[in-house]
CSV table of C-alpha atoms in Angstrom, one decimal:
chain,number,residue,atom,x,y,z
H,997,MET,CA,80.6,113.6,101.0
H,998,GLU,CA,77.3,112.5,102.5
H,999,ILE,CA,77.4,111.6,106.2
H,1000,SER,CA,76.8,107.9,105.5
H,1001,SER,CA,79.5,107.7,102.9
H,1002,PHE,CA,81.9,109.6,105.3
H,1003,THR,CA,81.2,107.2,108.1
H,1004,GLN,CA,81.6,104.1,105.9
H,1005,THR,CA,84.9,105.4,104.5
H,1006,VAL,CA,86.3,106.2,107.9
H,1007,ASP,CA,85.2,102.9,109.4
H,1008,ALA,CA,86.9,101.1,106.5
H,1009,GLU,CA,90.2,102.9,107.0
H,1010,PHE,CA,90.7,103.4,110.7
H,1011,ALA,CA,90.3,101.2,113.8
H,1012,PRO,CA,91.9,103.1,116.8
H,1013,LYS,CA,92.4,101.0,119.9
H,1014,SER,CA,92.1,104.0,122.2
H,1015,THR,CA,90.6,107.4,122.4
H,1016,TYR,CA,93.1,109.1,120.2
H,1017,LEU,CA,93.0,112.9,120.4
H,1018,ASN,CA,96.6,113.6,119.5
H,1019,THR,CA,96.7,114.2,115.7
H,1020,ALA,CA,98.5,117.5,116.4
H,1021,SER,CA,101.4,115.3,117.3
H,1022,CYS,CA,101.0,112.5,114.8
H,1023,GLY,CA,98.1,111.3,112.7
H,1024,LEU,CA,96.8,107.8,112.5
H,1025,LEU,CA,97.7,105.9,109.3
H,1026,PRO,CA,94.8,104.8,107.1
H,1027,ARG,CA,94.5,101.1,106.3
H,1028,ARG,CA,95.4,101.7,102.6
H,1029,THR,CA,98.5,103.5,103.6
H,1030,VAL,CA,99.7,100.7,105.9
H,1031,GLU,CA,99.1,98.2,103.1
H,1032,ALA,CA,101.1,100.3,100.6
H,1033,VAL,CA,104.0,100.5,103.0
H,1034,LYS,CA,103.9,96.8,103.8
H,1035,ALA,CA,103.8,96.0,100.1
H,1036,LEU,CA,106.9,98.0,99.4
H,1037,VAL,CA,108.7,96.5,102.4
H,1038,ASP,CA,108.0,93.0,101.1
H,1039,GLU,CA,109.1,94.0,97.6
H,1040,ASN,CA,112.3,95.4,99.0
H,1041,ALA,CA,113.0,92.3,101.0
H,1042,ALA,CA,112.5,90.2,97.9
H,1043,GLY,CA,114.7,92.5,95.8
H,1044,ALA,CA,111.8,93.3,93.5
H,1045,VAL,CA,112.1,97.1,93.4
H,1046,PRO,CA,115.3,98.6,92.0
H,1047,GLY,CA,116.4,101.5,94.1
H,1048,GLY,CA,113.9,100.7,96.9
H,1049,GLY,CA,110.9,102.6,95.5
H,1050,ASN,CA,109.2,104.4,92.7
H,1051,PHE,CA,109.9,108.1,91.8
H,1052,GLU,CA,106.6,108.1,89.9
H,1053,VAL,CA,104.8,107.5,93.2
H,1054,VAL,CA,106.6,110.5,94.8
H,1055,ASP,CA,105.4,112.6,91.9
H,1056,GLN,CA,101.9,111.3,92.4
H,1057,ALA,CA,102.0,112.3,96.0
H,1058,ARG,CA,103.3,115.7,94.9
H,1059,ALA,CA,100.4,116.1,92.5
H,1060,ARG,CA,97.8,115.0,95.1
H,1061,PHE,CA,99.1,117.5,97.7
H,1062,ALA,CA,99.2,120.3,95.0
H,1063,GLY,CA,95.5,119.6,94.3
H,1064,LEU,CA,94.6,119.8,98.0
H,1065,VAL,CA,96.3,123.2,98.4
H,1066,GLY,CA,95.3,124.8,95.1
H,1067,VAL,CA,98.5,125.0,93.1
H,1068,GLY,CA,100.0,123.2,90.2
H,1069,ALA,CA,102.4,120.3,90.9
H,1070,ASP,CA,105.2,122.4,89.3
H,1071,ARG,CA,105.0,124.6,92.4
H,1072,VAL,CA,105.6,121.8,94.9
H,1073,ALA,CA,108.9,120.4,96.2
H,1074,THR,CA,109.1,117.3,98.3
H,1075,GLY,CA,111.3,116.6,101.4
H,1076,SER,CA,111.5,114.9,104.7
H,1077,SER,CA,110.6,117.6,107.3
H,1078,VAL,CA,109.5,121.2,107.8
H,1079,ALA,CA,113.0,122.1,109.1
H,1080,VAL,CA,114.5,120.9,105.8
H,1081,HIS,CA,112.4,123.3,103.8
H,1082,VAL,CA,112.8,126.2,106.2
H,1083,GLY,CA,116.5,125.7,106.2
H,1084,LEU,CA,116.5,126.0,102.4
H,1085,ILE,CA,114.7,129.4,102.7
H,1086,ALA,CA,116.9,130.6,105.5
H,1087,ALA,CA,120.0,129.8,103.5
H,1088,SER,CA,118.7,132.0,100.6
H,1089,LEU,CA,118.3,135.2,102.7
H,1090,ALA,CA,120.9,137.9,102.6
H,1091,PRO,CA,123.0,138.6,105.7
H,1092,GLY,CA,121.3,141.1,107.9
H,1093,ALA,CA,117.8,140.3,106.6
H,1094,GLU,CA,115.0,140.9,109.1
H,1095,VAL,CA,112.8,137.9,109.9
H,1096,LEU,CA,109.5,138.5,111.8
H,1097,VAL,CA,108.0,135.5,113.7
H,1098,PRO,CA,105.5,135.1,116.5
H,1099,GLU,CA,106.5,134.6,120.0
H,1100,GLY,CA,106.4,130.9,120.9
H,1101,GLU,CA,106.4,129.7,117.3
H,1102,PHE,CA,107.3,126.1,116.6
H,1103,SER,CA,111.0,125.6,116.6
H,1104,SER,CA,111.2,124.2,113.1
H,1105,VAL,CA,109.9,127.5,111.7
H,1106,VAL,CA,112.2,129.6,113.8
H,1107,GLY,CA,115.4,127.6,114.4
H,1108,PRO,CA,116.9,127.5,110.8
H,1109,PHE,CA,116.8,131.3,110.7
H,1110,ALA,CA,118.1,131.9,114.3
H,1111,ALA,CA,120.9,129.4,113.8
H,1112,ARG,CA,122.4,131.4,111.0
H,1113,GLY,CA,123.5,134.1,113.4
H,1114,ASP,CA,123.6,136.9,110.9
H,1115,LEU,CA,119.9,137.5,110.5
H,1116,ARG,CA,117.9,140.0,112.5
H,1117,MET,CA,115.2,138.1,114.3
H,1118,ARG,CA,112.1,139.9,115.7
H,1119,TYR,CA,109.6,138.1,117.9
H,1120,VAL,CA,106.1,139.7,118.5
H,1121,PRO,CA,102.8,138.4,119.8
H,1122,LEU,CA,100.7,136.4,117.3
H,1123,ASP,CA,97.9,138.9,117.3
H,1124,GLY,CA,100.3,141.8,116.6
H,1125,MET,CA,102.0,140.2,113.6
H,1126,ALA,CA,100.4,142.4,110.9
H,1127,GLU,CA,101.1,145.6,112.8
H,1128,ALA,CA,104.7,144.6,113.3
H,1129,VAL,CA,105.6,144.3,109.6
H,1130,ARG,CA,107.8,147.3,108.6
H,1131,PRO,CA,109.8,148.4,105.6
H,1132,THR,CA,112.9,146.7,106.8
H,1133,THR,CA,111.2,143.3,107.1
H,1134,SER,CA,112.4,140.8,104.6
H,1135,LEU,CA,110.3,137.8,105.6
H,1136,VAL,CA,107.3,137.0,107.8
H,1137,ALA,CA,107.3,133.4,109.0
H,1138,LEU,CA,104.4,131.9,111.0
H,1139,SER,CA,102.2,128.9,111.3
H,1140,SER,CA,98.6,129.1,110.2
H,1141,VAL,CA,97.5,127.3,113.4
H,1142,GLN,CA,99.7,127.5,116.4
H,1143,SER,CA,101.1,124.1,117.6
H,1144,ALA,CA,101.0,125.0,121.3
H,1145,ASP,CA,97.4,126.2,121.7
H,1146,GLY,CA,95.6,125.9,118.4
H,1147,ARG,CA,95.2,129.6,117.7
H,1148,LEU,CA,94.5,130.7,114.1
H,1149,ALA,CA,96.6,133.6,112.8
H,1150,ASP,CA,94.9,136.5,111.0
H,1151,LEU,CA,96.5,135.5,107.7
H,1152,ASP,CA,94.7,138.0,105.5
H,1153,ALA,CA,96.0,140.9,107.6
H,1154,VAL,CA,99.6,139.4,107.7
H,1155,ARG,CA,99.6,139.0,103.9
H,1156,ALA,CA,98.3,142.5,103.3
H,1157,ALA,CA,100.9,144.0,105.6
H,1158,ALA,CA,103.7,142.1,104.0
H,1159,ALA,CA,102.6,143.1,100.5
H,1160,ALA,CA,102.4,146.7,101.6
H,1161,HIS,CA,106.1,146.6,102.8
H,1162,GLY,CA,107.5,144.3,100.1
H,1163,ALA,CA,108.1,141.4,102.5
H,1164,ARG,CA,107.7,137.8,101.7
H,1165,VAL,CA,105.6,135.4,103.7
H,1166,LEU,CA,106.4,131.8,104.8
H,1167,LEU,CA,103.4,129.9,106.1
H,1168,ASP,CA,103.7,126.6,108.0
H,1169,ALA,CA,100.5,124.7,107.4
H,1170,THR,CA,101.4,121.6,109.3
H,1171,GLN,CA,98.7,122.0,111.9
H,1172,SER,CA,96.0,122.9,109.4
H,1173,ALA,CA,96.6,121.2,106.0
H,1174,GLY,CA,94.2,118.2,105.9
H,1175,TRP,CA,91.3,119.9,107.7
H,1176,LEU,CA,91.5,123.6,106.8
H,1177,ALA,CA,91.3,124.8,103.2
H,1178,LEU,CA,94.5,126.4,102.0
H,1179,ASP,CA,95.3,128.6,99.0
H,1180,ALA,CA,99.1,128.0,98.9
H,1181,GLY,CA,99.5,130.2,95.9
H,1182,ALA,CA,98.7,133.2,98.1
H,1183,TYR,CA,102.0,132.8,99.9
H,1184,ASP,CA,105.6,133.1,98.7
H,1185,TYR,CA,106.3,129.8,100.5
H,1186,THR,CA,104.3,127.2,102.4
H,1187,VAL,CA,105.8,124.3,104.3
H,1188,THR,CA,103.8,121.3,105.5
H,1189,GLY,CA,104.8,118.2,107.5
H,1190,GLY,CA,102.7,115.3,106.2
H,1191,PHE,CA,102.6,113.2,109.4
H,1192,LYS,CA,99.8,115.1,111.2
H,1193,PHE,CA,96.5,116.0,109.7
H,1194,LEU,CA,97.6,114.8,106.2
H,1195,LEU,CA,97.8,111.3,107.7
H,1196,CYS,CA,101.1,110.4,106.0
H,1197,PRO,CA,104.0,108.5,107.4
H,1198,ARG,CA,106.8,110.5,109.0
H,1199,GLY,CA,109.4,111.4,106.4
H,1200,THR,CA,107.0,113.3,104.0
H,1201,SER,CA,106.8,117.1,103.7
H,1202,PHE,CA,106.0,119.6,101.1
H,1203,LEU,CA,107.2,123.0,100.1
H,1204,THR,CA,105.3,125.3,97.7
H,1205,VAL,CA,107.1,128.2,96.1
H,1206,THR,CA,105.7,131.0,93.8
H,1207,GLU,CA,107.5,131.5,90.5
H,1208,GLU,CA,108.9,134.8,91.7
H,1209,ALA,CA,110.2,133.3,94.9
H,1210,GLN,CA,111.8,130.4,93.0
H,1211,GLU,CA,114.2,132.9,91.4
H,1212,THR,CA,116.0,133.7,94.6
H,1213,LEU,CA,115.8,130.3,96.3
H,1214,LEU,CA,119.0,128.3,96.3
H,1215,PRO,CA,118.8,124.7,95.0
H,1216,LEU,CA,121.0,123.4,97.9
H,1217,TYR,CA,119.9,119.8,97.4
H,1218,ALA,CA,121.0,119.7,93.8
H,1219,GLY,CA,121.4,115.9,93.4
H,1220,MET,CA,119.6,113.8,90.8
H,1221,MET,CA,116.2,114.5,92.3
H,1222,ALA,CA,116.7,118.2,91.4
H,1223,ALA,CA,117.6,117.5,87.8
H,1224,GLU,CA,115.5,117.9,84.7
H,1225,ASP,CA,116.7,114.4,83.7
H,1226,ARG,CA,117.1,112.4,86.9
H,1227,TRP,CA,118.7,109.3,85.5
H,1228,GLY,CA,120.9,111.3,83.2
H,1229,SER,CA,122.3,113.2,86.3
H,1230,VAL,CA,123.5,110.3,88.5
H,1231,TYR,CA,127.2,111.3,88.3
H,1232,GLY,CA,129.0,114.6,88.4
H,1233,PRO,CA,127.3,118.0,88.9
H,1234,VAL,CA,123.7,118.3,87.6
H,1235,GLU,CA,124.0,120.0,84.2
H,1236,ARG,CA,120.4,121.1,84.0
H,1237,LEU,CA,118.2,121.7,87.0
H,1238,ALA,CA,114.5,121.0,86.8
H,1239,GLY,CA,112.4,123.9,85.5
H,1240,THR,CA,109.9,123.4,88.3
H,1241,ALA,CA,110.0,123.5,92.1
H,1242,SER,CA,111.2,119.9,92.0
H,1243,ARG,CA,114.7,121.4,91.7
H,1244,PHE,CA,114.3,122.0,95.5
H,1245,ASP,CA,113.5,118.4,96.2
H,1246,ALA,CA,115.4,116.5,98.9
H,1247,ALA,CA,115.9,112.8,98.3
H,1248,PRO,CA,112.7,110.9,99.2
H,1249,ALA,CA,112.1,108.2,101.8
H,1250,PHE,CA,110.3,105.8,99.5
H,1251,LEU,CA,108.4,103.9,102.2
H,1252,ALA,CA,107.0,107.2,103.5
H,1253,TYR,CA,106.0,108.5,100.1
H,1254,HIS,CA,104.4,105.2,98.9
H,1255,GLY,CA,102.2,105.5,102.0
H,1256,ALA,CA,101.7,109.3,101.6
H,1257,GLU,CA,100.3,108.9,98.1
H,1258,ARG,CA,97.5,106.7,99.5
H,1259,SER,CA,96.8,109.0,102.5
H,1260,LEU,CA,96.5,112.0,100.3
H,1261,ALA,CA,94.2,110.1,97.9
H,1262,LEU,CA,91.9,109.4,100.9
H,1263,LEU,CA,91.7,113.1,101.8
H,1264,VAL,CA,90.9,114.0,98.2
H,1265,GLU,CA,88.1,111.4,98.2
H,1266,ILE,CA,86.5,112.7,101.4
H,1267,GLY,CA,87.1,116.4,100.7
H,1268,ILE,CA,88.7,119.0,103.0
H,1269,ASP,CA,85.3,120.7,103.5
H,1270,ALA,CA,83.8,117.6,104.9
H,1271,VAL,CA,86.8,117.0,107.2
H,1272,HIS,CA,86.7,120.6,108.3
H,1273,ALA,CA,83.0,120.4,109.3
H,1274,HIS,CA,83.6,117.1,111.2
H,1275,ASN,CA,86.7,118.2,113.0
H,1276,THR,CA,85.6,121.7,114.1
H,1277,ALA,CA,82.2,120.3,115.3
H,1278,LEU,CA,83.9,117.9,117.6
H,1279,ALA,CA,86.3,120.6,118.8
H,1280,ALA,CA,83.4,122.9,119.5
H,1281,ARG,CA,81.7,120.2,121.5
H,1282,PHE,CA,84.9,119.7,123.5
H,1283,ARG,CA,85.3,123.5,124.2
H,1284,SER,CA,81.6,123.7,125.3
H,1285,GLY,CA,82.0,120.7,127.6
H,1286,LEU,CA,85.2,122.0,129.1
H,1287,ALA,CA,83.5,125.3,130.0
H,1288,GLY,CA,80.7,123.2,131.6
H,1289,ILE,CA,83.1,121.5,134.0
H,1290,GLY,CA,84.9,124.7,135.0
H,1291,HIS,CA,87.8,124.8,132.5
H,1292,GLU,CA,88.5,127.7,130.1
H,1293,PRO,CA,90.0,126.6,126.8
H,1294,VAL,CA,91.7,128.9,124.4
H,1295,SER,CA,89.0,130.4,122.3
H,1296,GLY,CA,88.8,129.7,118.6
H,1297,ARG,CA,87.2,127.6,115.9
H,1298,THR,CA,90.1,125.3,115.0
H,1299,ALA,CA,90.4,121.5,115.2
H,1300,ILE,CA,93.0,121.9,118.1
H,1301,VAL,CA,91.7,122.7,121.6
H,1302,ALA,CA,94.1,123.8,124.3
H,1303,VAL,CA,93.4,124.4,128.0
H,1304,PRO,CA,96.1,126.6,129.7
H,1305,GLY,CA,97.5,125.1,132.9
H,1306,LEU,CA,95.9,121.7,132.5
H,1307,GLY,CA,98.8,119.9,130.8
H,1308,SER,CA,99.6,118.1,134.0
H,1309,ARG,CA,96.4,116.0,133.5
H,1310,GLU,CA,97.9,114.3,130.4
H,1311,PRO,CA,99.3,111.3,132.3
H,1312,ALA,CA,96.0,110.6,134.0
H,1313,LEU,CA,94.2,110.7,130.7
H,1314,ALA,CA,96.7,108.4,129.3
H,1315,ARG,CA,96.1,105.9,132.1
H,1316,ALA,CA,92.4,106.1,131.1
H,1317,GLY,CA,93.2,105.2,127.5
H,1318,ILE,CA,92.9,108.8,126.2
H,1319,THR,CA,95.8,110.2,124.2
H,1320,VAL,CA,96.4,113.9,124.3
H,1321,SER,CA,99.5,116.2,124.6
H,1322,ASP,CA,101.0,118.5,127.2
H,1323,ARG,CA,102.3,121.5,125.2
H,1324,ALA,CA,103.7,124.6,127.0
H,1325,GLY,CA,101.6,123.7,130.0
H,1326,ASN,CA,98.5,123.4,127.9
H,1327,LEU,CA,96.4,120.3,127.7
H,1328,ARG,CA,96.1,119.9,123.9
H,1329,ALA,CA,93.5,117.8,122.2
H,1330,ALA,CA,93.2,117.6,118.4
H,1331,PHE,CA,90.3,116.1,116.5
H,1332,HIS,CA,90.4,114.5,113.1
H,1333,LEU,CA,88.1,112.4,110.9
H,1334,TYR,CA,88.5,109.2,112.9
H,1335,ASN,CA,87.2,110.8,116.1
H,1336,THR,CA,83.6,110.7,117.3
H,1337,GLN,CA,81.3,112.5,119.8
H,1338,ALA,CA,81.9,109.5,122.1
H,1339,ASP,CA,85.6,110.3,122.1
H,1340,VAL,CA,84.8,113.9,123.2
H,1341,ASP,CA,82.4,112.8,125.9
H,1342,ARG,CA,84.9,110.2,127.2
H,1343,ALA,CA,87.6,112.8,127.6
H,1344,LEU,CA,85.2,115.2,129.3
H,1345,GLU,CA,84.1,112.4,131.7
H,1346,VAL,CA,87.7,111.7,132.8
H,1347,LEU,CA,88.5,115.4,133.2
H,1348,ALA,CA,85.4,115.9,135.3
H,1349,GLY,CA,86.1,113.0,137.5
């Protein structure tokens, strides 16, 4: 998308009232998304929508997400959170299976495995993940971009090591999908929360599963959403599960998905490459500016910038109308398509002062 078209589209969709640098916690909703949610609320209040929403819109959101991550819609399941999807995968592992995860990984990626109590958990530094895969490893689970500090994993090395030892890979793309290109088909599983860089309302999440991995994944949420014939499976056990990844669907929150379909359509219109160029340029400007005022951010080229030990400045920035996060003692700023160079410079000004 050309710069002028990019700017016009963003200006038409967003009007933040503060310097919002916190997309790694929650993205801002586009205007079209807000309108879609409000419309469904009004229709529900008037009794105009049987069941509270439209399953076809959920499937449209599924298809839009599939297009963004390079797989067919038949490989995508919908849900409400990353933990829901990871719990499904955790439940499908054999007792004693070894799960390899990075130290300090986001709890939704780790917790469902650890909570089982009968899996062998191994925690290693992020930069040692590939070397830590061994013949006894069943699953490698990690985020593409770390929530706490924005580090990007060496995904090529991890995939190669896992393939060499017959292990599957689960990738959490929550902190990257929406600004970083993703080939979801290269992983056995991907999980993505929609409410950050995908700009969806909370209550939307996506699971992608390869055909091979689908064979061993348990359809624990086998209600009508998981059926080949949804409306013919309202009562009693589902006689025929869907032949696609939708058999792993959890019941949708219609308000969230009616909004998500609009948010994902916006990202498709703009293009991930354009968002990537915009976000990473702002992050690079912020990293350079931080170094210029005596702070050393975590090195990298992602849209998330973290400064170790500076998390205590978050309240002061908030008082100045700048929204960031304090994560694991890091000051964390995240840049997305509604941010500008002026936002970067404003944050640097307050930090310098």
